[in-house]
Each structure stands twice: as structure tokens, then as C-alpha cells.
mmCIF file with all atom_site columns, C-alpha atoms in Angstrom:
data_model
loop_
_atom_site.group_PDB
_atom_site.id
_atom_site.type_symbol
_atom_site.label_atom_id
_atom_site.label_alt_id
_atom_site.label_comp_id
_atom_site.label_asym_id
_atom_site.label_entity_id
_atom_site.label_seq_id
_atom_site.pdbx_PDB_ins_code
_atom_site.Cartn_x
_atom_site.Cartn_y
_atom_site.Cartn_z
_atom_site.occupancy
_atom_site.B_iso_or_equiv
_atom_site.pdbx_formal_charge
_atom_site.auth_seq_id
_atom_site.auth_comp_id
_atom_site.auth_asym_id
_atom_site.auth_atom_id
_atom_site.pdbx_PDB_model_num
ATOM 1   C CA . MET A 1 1   ? 351.718 -50.350 99.915  1.00 91.00 ? 521 MET A CA 1
ATOM 2   C CA . THR A 1 2   ? 348.813 -49.874 102.333 1.00 97.00 ? 522 THR A CA 1
ATOM 3   C CA . ARG A 1 3   ? 347.118 -52.969 103.750 1.00 98.00 ? 523 ARG A CA 1
ATOM 4   C CA . LEU A 1 4   ? 343.508 -52.912 104.972 1.00 98.00 ? 524 LEU A CA 1
ATOM 5   C CA . ILE A 1 5   ? 342.157 -55.824 107.017 1.00 98.00 ? 525 ILE A CA 1
ATOM 6   C CA . VAL A 1 6   ? 338.339 -55.847 107.104 1.00 98.00 ? 526 VAL A CA 1
ATOM 7   C CA . TRP A 1 7   ? 337.303 -57.901 110.148 1.00 98.00 ? 527 TRP A CA 1
ATOM 8   C CA . ARG A 1 8   ? 333.752 -58.999 110.918 1.00 98.00 ? 528 ARG A CA 1
ATOM 9   C CA . HIS A 1 9   ? 332.620 -58.973 114.563 1.00 98.00 ? 529 HIS A CA 1
ATOM 10  C CA . GLY A 1 10  ? 332.091 -62.099 116.663 1.00 98.00 ? 530 GLY A CA 1
ATOM 11  C CA . ASN A 1 11  ? 328.879 -64.026 117.151 1.00 98.00 ? 531 ASN A CA 1
ATOM 12  C CA . THR A 1 12  ? 325.804 -62.656 118.933 1.00 98.00 ? 532 THR A CA 1
ATOM 13  C CA . ASP A 1 13  ? 322.622 -64.271 120.209 1.00 98.00 ? 533 ASP A CA 1
ATOM 14  C CA . TRP A 1 14  ? 320.753 -62.586 117.355 1.00 98.00 ? 534 TRP A CA 1
ATOM 15  C CA . ASN A 1 15  ? 323.169 -64.119 114.823 1.00 96.00 ? 535 ASN A CA 1
ATOM 16  C CA . ALA A 1 16  ? 322.504 -67.512 116.371 1.00 95.00 ? 536 ALA A CA 1
ATOM 17  C CA . ALA A 1 17  ? 318.728 -67.020 116.205 1.00 97.00 ? 537 ALA A CA 1
ATOM 18  C CA . SER A 1 18  ? 318.707 -65.561 112.650 1.00 96.00 ? 538 SER A CA 1
ATOM 19  C CA . ARG A 1 19  ? 317.231 -62.349 114.033 1.00 98.00 ? 539 ARG A CA 1
ATOM 20  C CA . VAL A 1 20  ? 317.834 -59.210 111.970 1.00 98.00 ? 540 VAL A CA 1
ATOM 21  C CA . GLN A 1 21  ? 320.297 -56.952 113.781 1.00 97.00 ? 541 GLN A CA 1
ATOM 22  C CA . GLY A 1 22  ? 320.978 -54.141 111.335 1.00 98.00 ? 542 GLY A CA 1
ATOM 23  C CA . GLN A 1 23  ? 321.979 -51.138 113.419 1.00 98.00 ? 543 GLN A CA 1
ATOM 24  C CA . THR A 1 24  ? 320.472 -52.459 116.662 1.00 98.00 ? 544 THR A CA 1
ATOM 25  C CA . ASP A 1 25  ? 323.241 -52.530 119.273 1.00 98.00 ? 545 ASP A CA 1
ATOM 26  C CA . VAL A 1 26  ? 323.373 -56.245 120.117 1.00 98.00 ? 546 VAL A CA 1
ATOM 27  C CA . PRO A 1 27  ? 326.328 -57.384 122.284 1.00 98.00 ? 547 PRO A CA 1
ATOM 28  C CA . LEU A 1 28  ? 328.664 -60.293 121.667 1.00 98.00 ? 548 LEU A CA 1
ATOM 29  C CA . ASN A 1 29  ? 327.693 -63.556 123.302 1.00 98.00 ? 549 ASN A CA 1
ATOM 30  C CA . ALA A 1 30  ? 330.134 -65.960 124.966 1.00 98.00 ? 550 ALA A CA 1
ATOM 31  C CA . LEU A 1 31  ? 330.992 -67.568 121.630 1.00 97.00 ? 551 LEU A CA 1
ATOM 32  C CA . GLY A 1 32  ? 331.582 -64.157 120.051 1.00 98.00 ? 552 GLY A CA 1
ATOM 33  C CA . ARG A 1 33  ? 333.950 -63.131 122.830 1.00 98.00 ? 553 ARG A CA 1
ATOM 34  C CA . GLU A 1 34  ? 335.816 -66.431 122.448 1.00 97.00 ? 554 GLU A CA 1
ATOM 35  C CA . GLN A 1 35  ? 336.075 -65.897 118.690 1.00 97.00 ? 555 GLN A CA 1
ATOM 36  C CA . ALA A 1 36  ? 337.507 -62.413 119.193 1.00 98.00 ? 556 ALA A CA 1
ATOM 37  C CA . ARG A 1 37  ? 340.080 -63.633 121.711 1.00 97.00 ? 557 ARG A CA 1
ATOM 38  C CA . THR A 1 38  ? 341.096 -66.465 119.375 1.00 97.00 ? 558 THR A CA 1
ATOM 39  C CA . ALA A 1 39  ? 341.410 -64.268 116.295 1.00 98.00 ? 559 ALA A CA 1
ATOM 40  C CA . ALA A 1 40  ? 343.232 -61.410 118.020 1.00 98.00 ? 560 ALA A CA 1
ATOM 41  C CA . PRO A 1 41  ? 346.716 -63.030 118.118 1.00 98.00 ? 561 PRO A CA 1
ATOM 42  C CA . LEU A 1 42  ? 346.414 -63.979 114.436 1.00 97.00 ? 562 LEU A CA 1
ATOM 43  C CA . LEU A 1 43  ? 345.661 -60.389 113.495 1.00 98.00 ? 563 LEU A CA 1
ATOM 44  C CA . ALA A 1 44  ? 348.311 -59.059 115.869 1.00 98.00 ? 564 ALA A CA 1
ATOM 45  C CA . ALA A 1 45  ? 350.859 -61.127 113.920 1.00 97.00 ? 565 ALA A CA 1
ATOM 46  C CA . LEU A 1 46  ? 350.064 -58.923 110.897 1.00 97.00 ? 566 LEU A CA 1
ATOM 47  C CA . ARG A 1 47  ? 351.514 -56.003 112.906 1.00 98.00 ? 567 ARG A CA 1
ATOM 48  C CA . PRO A 1 48  ? 348.672 -53.508 112.553 1.00 98.00 ? 568 PRO A CA 1
ATOM 49  C CA . ASP A 1 49  ? 349.450 -49.824 112.917 1.00 98.00 ? 569 ASP A CA 1
ATOM 50  C CA . ALA A 1 50  ? 345.873 -48.735 113.674 1.00 98.00 ? 570 ALA A CA 1
ATOM 51  C CA . ILE A 1 51  ? 342.486 -50.200 114.625 1.00 98.00 ? 571 ILE A CA 1
ATOM 52  C CA . VAL A 1 52  ? 339.174 -48.639 113.621 1.00 98.00 ? 572 VAL A CA 1
ATOM 53  C CA . ALA A 1 53  ? 335.763 -50.061 114.552 1.00 98.00 ? 573 ALA A CA 1
ATOM 54  C CA . SER A 1 54  ? 332.074 -49.536 114.129 1.00 98.00 ? 574 SER A CA 1
ATOM 55  C CA . ASP A 1 55  ? 330.645 -47.902 117.233 1.00 98.00 ? 575 ASP A CA 1
ATOM 56  C CA . LEU A 1 56  ? 328.134 -50.746 117.705 1.00 98.00 ? 576 LEU A CA 1
ATOM 57  C CA . SER A 1 57  ? 329.301 -52.769 120.688 1.00 98.00 ? 577 SER A CA 1
ATOM 58  C CA . ARG A 1 58  ? 329.598 -56.115 118.908 1.00 98.00 ? 578 ARG A CA 1
ATOM 59  C CA . ALA A 1 59  ? 332.230 -54.609 116.610 1.00 98.00 ? 579 ALA A CA 1
ATOM 60  C CA . ALA A 1 60  ? 333.860 -52.289 119.146 1.00 98.00 ? 580 ALA A CA 1
ATOM 61  C CA . ASP A 1 61  ? 334.234 -55.119 121.677 1.00 98.00 ? 581 ASP A CA 1
ATOM 62  C CA . THR A 1 62  ? 335.678 -57.415 119.000 1.00 98.00 ? 582 THR A CA 1
ATOM 63  C CA . ALA A 1 63  ? 338.226 -54.719 118.187 1.00 98.00 ? 583 ALA A CA 1
ATOM 64  C CA . ALA A 1 64  ? 338.990 -54.347 121.901 1.00 98.00 ? 584 ALA A CA 1
ATOM 65  C CA . ALA A 1 65  ? 340.293 -57.934 121.967 1.00 98.00 ? 585 ALA A CA 1
ATOM 66  C CA . LEU A 1 66  ? 342.900 -56.976 119.359 1.00 98.00 ? 586 LEU A CA 1
ATOM 67  C CA . ALA A 1 67  ? 343.673 -53.739 121.174 1.00 98.00 ? 587 ALA A CA 1
ATOM 68  C CA . GLU A 1 68  ? 344.411 -55.732 124.324 1.00 98.00 ? 588 GLU A CA 1
ATOM 69  C CA . VAL A 1 69  ? 347.006 -57.804 122.470 1.00 98.00 ? 589 VAL A CA 1
ATOM 70  C CA . THR A 1 70  ? 348.607 -54.971 120.489 1.00 98.00 ? 590 THR A CA 1
ATOM 71  C CA . GLY A 1 71  ? 348.300 -52.032 122.885 1.00 98.00 ? 591 GLY A CA 1
ATOM 72  C CA . LEU A 1 72  ? 346.814 -49.914 120.093 1.00 98.00 ? 592 LEU A CA 1
ATOM 73  C CA . PRO A 1 73  ? 343.820 -47.647 120.760 1.00 98.00 ? 593 PRO A CA 1
ATOM 74  C CA . VAL A 1 74  ? 340.509 -48.292 118.998 1.00 98.00 ? 594 VAL A CA 1
ATOM 75  C CA . ARG A 1 75  ? 339.071 -45.425 116.979 1.00 98.00 ? 595 ARG A CA 1
ATOM 76  C CA . THR A 1 76  ? 335.328 -45.673 116.345 1.00 98.00 ? 596 THR A CA 1
ATOM 77  C CA . ASP A 1 77  ? 333.477 -44.582 113.219 1.00 98.00 ? 597 ASP A CA 1
ATOM 78  C CA . ALA A 1 78  ? 329.681 -44.739 112.988 1.00 98.00 ? 598 ALA A CA 1
ATOM 79  C CA . ARG A 1 79  ? 329.929 -45.035 109.188 1.00 98.00 ? 599 ARG A CA 1
ATOM 80  C CA . LEU A 1 80  ? 331.141 -48.611 109.724 1.00 98.00 ? 600 LEU A CA 1
ATOM 81  C CA . ARG A 1 81  ? 327.777 -49.689 111.153 1.00 98.00 ? 601 ARG A CA 1
ATOM 82  C CA . GLU A 1 82  ? 325.822 -52.519 109.563 1.00 98.00 ? 602 GLU A CA 1
ATOM 83  C CA . ARG A 1 83  ? 323.224 -51.872 106.874 1.00 98.00 ? 603 ARG A CA 1
ATOM 84  C CA . HIS A 1 84  ? 320.072 -50.354 108.335 1.00 98.00 ? 604 HIS A CA 1
ATOM 85  C CA . PHE A 1 85  ? 317.343 -52.931 107.904 1.00 98.00 ? 605 PHE A CA 1
ATOM 86  C CA . GLY A 1 86  ? 314.413 -50.575 108.410 1.00 98.00 ? 606 GLY A CA 1
ATOM 87  C CA . GLN A 1 87  ? 311.205 -52.314 109.462 1.00 98.00 ? 607 GLN A CA 1
ATOM 88  C CA . TRP A 1 88  ? 312.942 -55.681 109.705 1.00 98.00 ? 608 TRP A CA 1
ATOM 89  C CA . GLN A 1 89  ? 315.276 -54.788 112.564 1.00 98.00 ? 609 GLN A CA 1
ATOM 90  C CA . GLY A 1 90  ? 314.549 -56.988 115.562 1.00 97.00 ? 610 GLY A CA 1
ATOM 91  C CA . LEU A 1 91  ? 312.510 -59.512 113.565 1.00 98.00 ? 611 LEU A CA 1
ATOM 92  C CA . LEU A 1 92  ? 313.378 -63.119 112.956 1.00 98.00 ? 612 LEU A CA 1
ATOM 93  C CA . LEU A 1 93  ? 314.133 -63.600 109.264 1.00 97.00 ? 613 LEU A CA 1
ATOM 94  C CA . THR A 1 94  ? 311.179 -65.980 109.049 1.00 97.00 ? 614 THR A CA 1
ATOM 95  C CA . ASP A 1 95  ? 308.899 -63.274 110.471 1.00 98.00 ? 615 ASP A CA 1
ATOM 96  C CA . ALA A 1 96  ? 310.310 -60.701 108.040 1.00 98.00 ? 616 ALA A CA 1
ATOM 97  C CA . ALA A 1 97  ? 309.530 -63.077 105.175 1.00 98.00 ? 617 ALA A CA 1
ATOM 98  C CA . ALA A 1 98  ? 305.964 -63.567 106.433 1.00 98.00 ? 618 ALA A CA 1
ATOM 99  C CA . ARG A 1 99  ? 305.224 -59.898 107.095 1.00 98.00 ? 619 ARG A CA 1
ATOM 100 C CA . PHE A 1 100 ? 307.048 -58.447 104.077 1.00 98.00 ? 620 PHE A CA 1
ATOM 101 C CA . PRO A 1 101 ? 306.871 -61.193 101.435 1.00 98.00 ? 621 PRO A CA 1
ATOM 102 C CA . GLU A 1 102 ? 307.428 -58.954 98.401  1.00 98.00 ? 622 GLU A CA 1
ATOM 103 C CA . GLU A 1 103 ? 310.320 -57.071 99.960  1.00 98.00 ? 623 GLU A CA 1
ATOM 104 C CA . HIS A 1 104 ? 311.834 -60.302 101.271 1.00 98.00 ? 624 HIS A CA 1
ATOM 105 C CA . ALA A 1 105 ? 311.679 -61.892 97.821  1.00 98.00 ? 625 ALA A CA 1
ATOM 106 C CA . ARG A 1 106 ? 313.361 -58.835 96.320  1.00 97.00 ? 626 ARG A CA 1
ATOM 107 C CA . TRP A 1 107 ? 316.067 -58.897 99.008  1.00 97.00 ? 627 TRP A CA 1
ATOM 108 C CA . ARG A 1 108 ? 316.717 -62.603 98.465  1.00 95.00 ? 628 ARG A CA 1
ATOM 109 C CA . ALA A 1 109 ? 316.981 -61.975 94.719  1.00 94.00 ? 629 ALA A CA 1
ATOM 110 C CA . GLY A 1 110 ? 319.632 -59.319 95.306  1.00 93.00 ? 630 GLY A CA 1
ATOM 111 C CA . ASP A 1 111 ? 317.564 -56.192 94.674  1.00 96.00 ? 631 ASP A CA 1
ATOM 112 C CA . PRO A 1 112 ? 319.848 -53.356 95.858  1.00 96.00 ? 632 PRO A CA 1
ATOM 113 C CA . ASP A 1 113 ? 316.873 -51.351 97.170  1.00 97.00 ? 633 ASP A CA 1
ATOM 114 C CA . PRO A 1 114 ? 314.200 -53.843 98.295  1.00 97.00 ? 634 PRO A CA 1
ATOM 115 C CA . GLY A 1 115 ? 311.978 -51.488 100.309 1.00 98.00 ? 635 GLY A CA 1
ATOM 116 C CA . ALA A 1 116 ? 310.647 -51.822 103.875 1.00 98.00 ? 636 ALA A CA 1
ATOM 117 C CA . GLY A 1 117 ? 312.942 -48.962 104.881 1.00 98.00 ? 637 GLY A CA 1
ATOM 118 C CA . ILE A 1 118 ? 316.068 -51.034 104.216 1.00 98.00 ? 638 ILE A CA 1
ATOM 119 C CA . GLU A 1 119 ? 319.156 -48.994 103.345 1.00 98.00 ? 639 GLU A CA 1
ATOM 120 C CA . SER A 1 120 ? 320.073 -49.337 99.674  1.00 98.00 ? 640 SER A CA 1
ATOM 121 C CA . LEU A 1 121 ? 323.253 -51.186 98.761  1.00 97.00 ? 641 LEU A CA 1
ATOM 122 C CA . ASP A 1 122 ? 324.492 -48.110 96.901  1.00 97.00 ? 642 ASP A CA 1
ATOM 123 C CA . ASP A 1 123 ? 324.161 -45.936 100.014 1.00 98.00 ? 643 ASP A CA 1
ATOM 124 C CA . LEU A 1 124 ? 325.706 -48.644 102.188 1.00 98.00 ? 644 LEU A CA 1
ATOM 125 C CA . GLY A 1 125 ? 328.686 -49.119 99.878  1.00 97.00 ? 645 GLY A CA 1
ATOM 126 C CA . LYS A 1 126 ? 329.388 -45.392 99.622  1.00 98.00 ? 646 LYS A CA 1
ATOM 127 C CA . ARG A 1 127 ? 329.116 -44.915 103.396 1.00 98.00 ? 647 ARG A CA 1
ATOM 128 C CA . VAL A 1 128 ? 331.359 -47.812 104.352 1.00 98.00 ? 648 VAL A CA 1
ATOM 129 C CA . GLY A 1 129 ? 333.749 -47.368 101.424 1.00 98.00 ? 649 GLY A CA 1
ATOM 130 C CA . ALA A 1 130 ? 334.416 -43.788 102.505 1.00 98.00 ? 650 ALA A CA 1
ATOM 131 C CA . ALA A 1 131 ? 335.089 -44.986 106.059 1.00 98.00 ? 651 ALA A CA 1
ATOM 132 C CA . PHE A 1 132 ? 337.493 -47.655 104.757 1.00 98.00 ? 652 PHE A CA 1
ATOM 133 C CA . ALA A 1 133 ? 339.372 -45.091 102.670 1.00 98.00 ? 653 ALA A CA 1
ATOM 134 C CA . ASP A 1 134 ? 339.667 -42.700 105.614 1.00 98.00 ? 654 ASP A CA 1
ATOM 135 C CA . ALA A 1 135 ? 340.892 -45.524 107.858 1.00 98.00 ? 655 ALA A CA 1
ATOM 136 C CA . ALA A 1 136 ? 343.564 -46.459 105.301 1.00 98.00 ? 656 ALA A CA 1
ATOM 137 C CA . ASP A 1 137 ? 344.682 -42.833 105.147 1.00 97.00 ? 657 ASP A CA 1
ATOM 138 C CA . LEU A 1 138 ? 345.539 -42.928 108.858 1.00 97.00 ? 658 LEU A CA 1
ATOM 139 C CA . VAL A 1 139 ? 348.789 -44.779 108.107 1.00 97.00 ? 659 VAL A CA 1
ATOM 140 C CA . PRO A 1 140 ? 349.699 -44.668 104.394 1.00 96.00 ? 660 PRO A CA 1
ATOM 141 C CA . GLY A 1 141 ? 351.930 -47.625 103.668 1.00 97.00 ? 661 GLY A CA 1
ATOM 142 C CA . GLY A 1 142 ? 350.925 -49.313 106.925 1.00 98.00 ? 662 GLY A CA 1
ATOM 143 C CA . THR A 1 143 ? 348.366 -51.879 108.077 1.00 98.00 ? 663 THR A CA 1
ATOM 144 C CA . VAL A 1 144 ? 344.941 -50.916 109.403 1.00 98.00 ? 664 VAL A CA 1
ATOM 145 C CA . VAL A 1 145 ? 342.403 -53.325 110.899 1.00 98.00 ? 665 VAL A CA 1
ATOM 146 C CA . VAL A 1 146 ? 338.799 -52.191 110.455 1.00 98.00 ? 666 VAL A CA 1
ATOM 147 C CA . THR A 1 147 ? 336.203 -54.029 112.532 1.00 98.00 ? 667 THR A CA 1
ATOM 148 C CA . THR A 1 148 ? 332.749 -53.939 110.997 1.00 98.00 ? 668 THR A CA 1
ATOM 149 C CA . HIS A 1 149 ? 329.741 -56.114 110.056 1.00 98.00 ? 669 HIS A CA 1
ATOM 150 C CA . GLY A 1 150 ? 328.954 -58.728 107.422 1.00 96.00 ? 670 GLY A CA 1
ATOM 151 C CA . GLY A 1 151 ? 326.902 -56.682 104.989 1.00 96.00 ? 671 GLY A CA 1
ATOM 152 C CA . SER A 1 152 ? 328.995 -53.570 105.545 1.00 97.00 ? 672 SER A CA 1
ATOM 153 C CA . ALA A 1 153 ? 332.210 -55.479 104.902 1.00 98.00 ? 673 ALA A CA 1
ATOM 154 C CA . ARG A 1 154 ? 331.059 -56.840 101.561 1.00 96.00 ? 674 ARG A CA 1
ATOM 155 C CA . GLN A 1 155 ? 329.651 -53.584 100.217 1.00 97.00 ? 675 GLN A CA 1
ATOM 156 C CA . GLY A 1 156 ? 332.525 -51.486 101.516 1.00 97.00 ? 676 GLY A CA 1
ATOM 157 C CA . VAL A 1 157 ? 335.054 -53.768 99.863  1.00 97.00 ? 677 VAL A CA 1
ATOM 158 C CA . GLY A 1 158 ? 333.029 -53.676 96.661  1.00 96.00 ? 678 GLY A CA 1
ATOM 159 C CA . ASN A 1 159 ? 332.972 -49.896 96.713  1.00 96.00 ? 679 ASN A CA 1
ATOM 160 C CA . LEU A 1 160 ? 336.739 -49.680 97.087  1.00 96.00 ? 680 LEU A CA 1
ATOM 161 C CA . ILE A 1 161 ? 337.560 -52.082 94.279  1.00 96.00 ? 681 ILE A CA 1
ATOM 162 C CA . GLY A 1 162 ? 334.725 -51.030 91.985  1.00 95.00 ? 682 GLY A CA 1
ATOM 163 C CA . TRP A 1 163 ? 332.727 -54.271 91.845  1.00 94.00 ? 683 TRP A CA 1
ATOM 164 C CA . ASP A 1 164 ? 329.066 -54.237 90.831  1.00 89.00 ? 684 ASP A CA 1
ATOM 165 C CA . HIS A 1 165 ? 326.339 -55.685 93.073  1.00 86.00 ? 685 HIS A CA 1
ATOM 166 C CA . SER A 1 166 ? 325.980 -58.690 90.772  1.00 85.00 ? 686 SER A CA 1
ATOM 167 C CA . VAL A 1 167 ? 329.657 -59.522 91.244  1.00 89.00 ? 687 VAL A CA 1
ATOM 168 C CA . LEU A 1 168 ? 329.486 -59.082 95.013  1.00 90.00 ? 688 LEU A CA 1
ATOM 169 C CA . ARG A 1 169 ? 326.612 -61.591 95.218  1.00 88.00 ? 689 ARG A CA 1
ATOM 170 C CA . ALA A 1 170 ? 329.085 -64.226 94.044  1.00 89.00 ? 690 ALA A CA 1
ATOM 171 C CA . ILE A 1 171 ? 331.415 -63.451 96.977  1.00 88.00 ? 691 ILE A CA 1
ATOM 172 C CA . GLY A 1 172 ? 330.683 -65.479 100.088 1.00 87.00 ? 692 GLY A CA 1
ATOM 173 C CA . SER A 1 173 ? 329.813 -63.702 103.326 1.00 89.00 ? 693 SER A CA 1
ATOM 174 C CA . LEU A 1 174 ? 332.440 -63.272 106.011 1.00 95.00 ? 694 LEU A CA 1
ATOM 175 C CA . ALA A 1 175 ? 332.005 -65.722 108.867 1.00 96.00 ? 695 ALA A CA 1
ATOM 176 C CA . ASN A 1 176 ? 331.979 -64.252 112.360 1.00 97.00 ? 696 ASN A CA 1
ATOM 177 C CA . CYS A 1 177 ? 335.464 -62.985 113.300 1.00 97.00 ? 697 CYS A CA 1
ATOM 178 C CA . HIS A 1 178 ? 336.854 -63.693 109.818 1.00 98.00 ? 698 HIS A CA 1
ATOM 179 C CA . TRP A 1 179 ? 338.445 -61.063 107.614 1.00 98.00 ? 699 TRP A CA 1
ATOM 180 C CA . SER A 1 180 ? 339.307 -59.920 104.119 1.00 98.00 ? 700 SER A CA 1
ATOM 181 C CA . GLU A 1 181 ? 342.635 -58.380 103.142 1.00 98.00 ? 701 GLU A CA 1
ATOM 182 C CA . LEU A 1 182 ? 342.957 -55.539 100.638 1.00 98.00 ? 702 LEU A CA 1
ATOM 183 C CA . ARG A 1 183 ? 346.090 -53.763 99.480  1.00 97.00 ? 703 ARG A CA 1
ATOM 184 C CA . HIS A 1 184 ? 346.541 -50.434 97.758  1.00 96.00 ? 704 HIS A CA 1
ATOM 185 C CA . SER A 1 185 ? 349.358 -49.264 95.526  1.00 92.00 ? 705 SER A CA 1
ATOM 186 C CA . ASP A 1 186 ? 349.669 -46.194 93.334  1.00 88.00 ? 706 ASP A CA 1
ATOM 187 C CA . ALA A 1 187 ? 350.082 -48.414 90.292  1.00 89.00 ? 707 ALA A CA 1
ATOM 188 C CA . ARG A 1 188 ? 347.164 -50.828 90.854  1.00 89.00 ? 708 ARG A CA 1
ATOM 189 C CA . GLY A 1 189 ? 344.826 -49.048 93.231  1.00 94.00 ? 709 GLY A CA 1
ATOM 190 C CA . TRP A 1 190 ? 342.857 -51.308 95.589  1.00 96.00 ? 710 TRP A CA 1
ATOM 191 C CA . HIS A 1 191 ? 342.867 -55.066 95.074  1.00 95.00 ? 711 HIS A CA 1
ATOM 192 C CA . LEU A 1 192 ? 341.593 -58.016 97.094  1.00 96.00 ? 712 LEU A CA 1
ATOM 193 C CA . ARG A 1 193 ? 344.341 -60.341 98.348  1.00 96.00 ? 713 ARG A CA 1
ATOM 194 C CA . ALA A 1 194 ? 342.408 -62.704 100.638 1.00 97.00 ? 714 ALA A CA 1
ATOM 195 C CA . HIS A 1 195 ? 338.836 -63.322 101.779 1.00 96.00 ? 715 HIS A CA 1
ATOM 196 C CA . ASN A 1 196 ? 337.138 -65.079 104.701 1.00 96.00 ? 716 ASN A CA 1
ATOM 197 C CA . VAL A 1 197 ? 340.374 -65.787 106.549 1.00 97.00 ? 717 VAL A CA 1
ATOM 198 C CA . GLY A 1 198 ? 340.222 -67.070 110.112 1.00 95.00 ? 718 GLY A CA 1
ATOM 199 C CA . LEU A 1 199 ? 339.581 -70.051 112.360 1.00 85.00 ? 719 LEU A CA 1
ATOM 200 C CA . ILE A 1 200 ? 336.205 -71.792 112.153 1.00 70.00 ? 720 ILE A CA 1
ATOM 201 C CA . THR A 1 201 ? 334.949 -72.410 115.681 1.00 52.00 ? 721 THR A CA 1
ATOM 202 C CA . ARG A 1 202 ? 331.363 -73.227 114.713 1.00 48.00 ? 722 ARG A CA 1
ATOM 203 C CA . PRO A 1 203 ? 329.380 -73.139 111.448 1.00 44.00 ? 723 PRO A CA 1
ATOM 204 C CA . ALA A 1 204 ? 328.685 -69.576 110.324 1.00 44.00 ? 724 ALA A CA 1
ATOM 205 C CA . LEU A 1 205 ? 325.299 -68.212 109.344 1.00 44.00 ? 725 LEU A CA 1
ATOM 206 C CA . ALA A 1 206 ? 324.702 -67.759 105.637 1.00 41.00 ? 726 ALA A CA 1
ATOM 207 C CA . GLU A 1 207 ? 323.225 -64.274 105.915 1.00 47.00 ? 727 GLU A CA 1
ATOM 208 C CA . PRO A 1 208 ? 325.121 -61.235 107.317 1.00 48.00 ? 728 PRO A CA 1
ATOM 209 C CA . VAL A 1 209 ? 322.221 -59.693 109.205 1.00 61.00 ? 729 VAL A CA 1
#
């Protein structure tokens, strides 16, 4: 049975300010680096066989904390990047709501393609789901840790297990440096075993931006 651990990156200053990151390369802040160092031994205890990360530094540097503990190399995959937030990237969420009120209302309501140049949830799920599947294929029957982003994690997991957008909206967002666990068997396919696992160091933001 193959085990896939989907790990969200640590905190950033843009997370703390509710500024839309998307695919902007924002680094971890001091809290984010602490979160990664704290989580790394917990994930190392799962005995991963491979580590794959988004190439954005907040994810790659989170993965590096686990690599330091395990001695495993980190492979990067650009398909694991966060959802592209189009014209919102770099804006505070409050500014996005003021400048794009219709699109913001659609996004808040769960519209999978709200406009403003934001990547559709279908495209996001297919992109990240394919990256998850390829990561799992690196060590069939083993354990792979994939370090990614909040929105990417949820849609990628949904793509693997075949959940509709309406179902995924009922699944809480991963807190910074928390993870989900999926397992795959020939008999059952992919199934979710655990979600939002990790140590809470400070309250997490509600939105994975």
C-alpha cells in the first residue's frame, strides 16, 4: 500500500497579513521556519522514502527541514504550486473584495471559476492531482511526503479521490505545516486516512491564499 503525505508549507508574512500569495514566491517567516523544524521530526517518524515539493520557496524550504532530518533529497515539481490568483496576487483580501466585488462574491460562494484571471478549480485539481500521482509512483508501496500549498492540497486530494467541489468545500483547510494522509491499494484505490494533522503553534488563517 502506497502512502502519500500532503504537507502544507509554513507561515509567511503574507499569510499573516491576509495578502493573496497565489504563485508569488513569498518566503517563510520566522514562525514558518519554526513550524517546519517542529513538524519535521513528526514526519520523519513516518519513515518517508521520498520528498517532493513545490518549487516556490515557502514549500521548498519547508521540505528542506524534513530533508535535513531524514537525509533524503528534495525533488521539486512546479505543478505543485498554489492556485494562480490572477489579478488578486499581491493584494490584501480586503482590497481584492473592494476592487473585484463580483468576482470576490463568486469566490466566497465557491464558484470554481470566479474570474479575475483566477485559475479554475478544475484546472488546479488536474494539475496538482497529476503531480501527486507521479510523486506516489516514485516509490510504489512506500511513503512519499509532498510539500505544497493550502488550495493546491485540497484540490489535489479531491482530484485523487474523486470528490466534487461541493464536497471539498466541507473539508477544512490545512493549517500551516499540517498535513493530510492518503493511502492507495489496488482494491480500494485512493482513500483519505487523516486530515489536518500536526501541532498548532498559533491560530491558522481560514483561507489558503
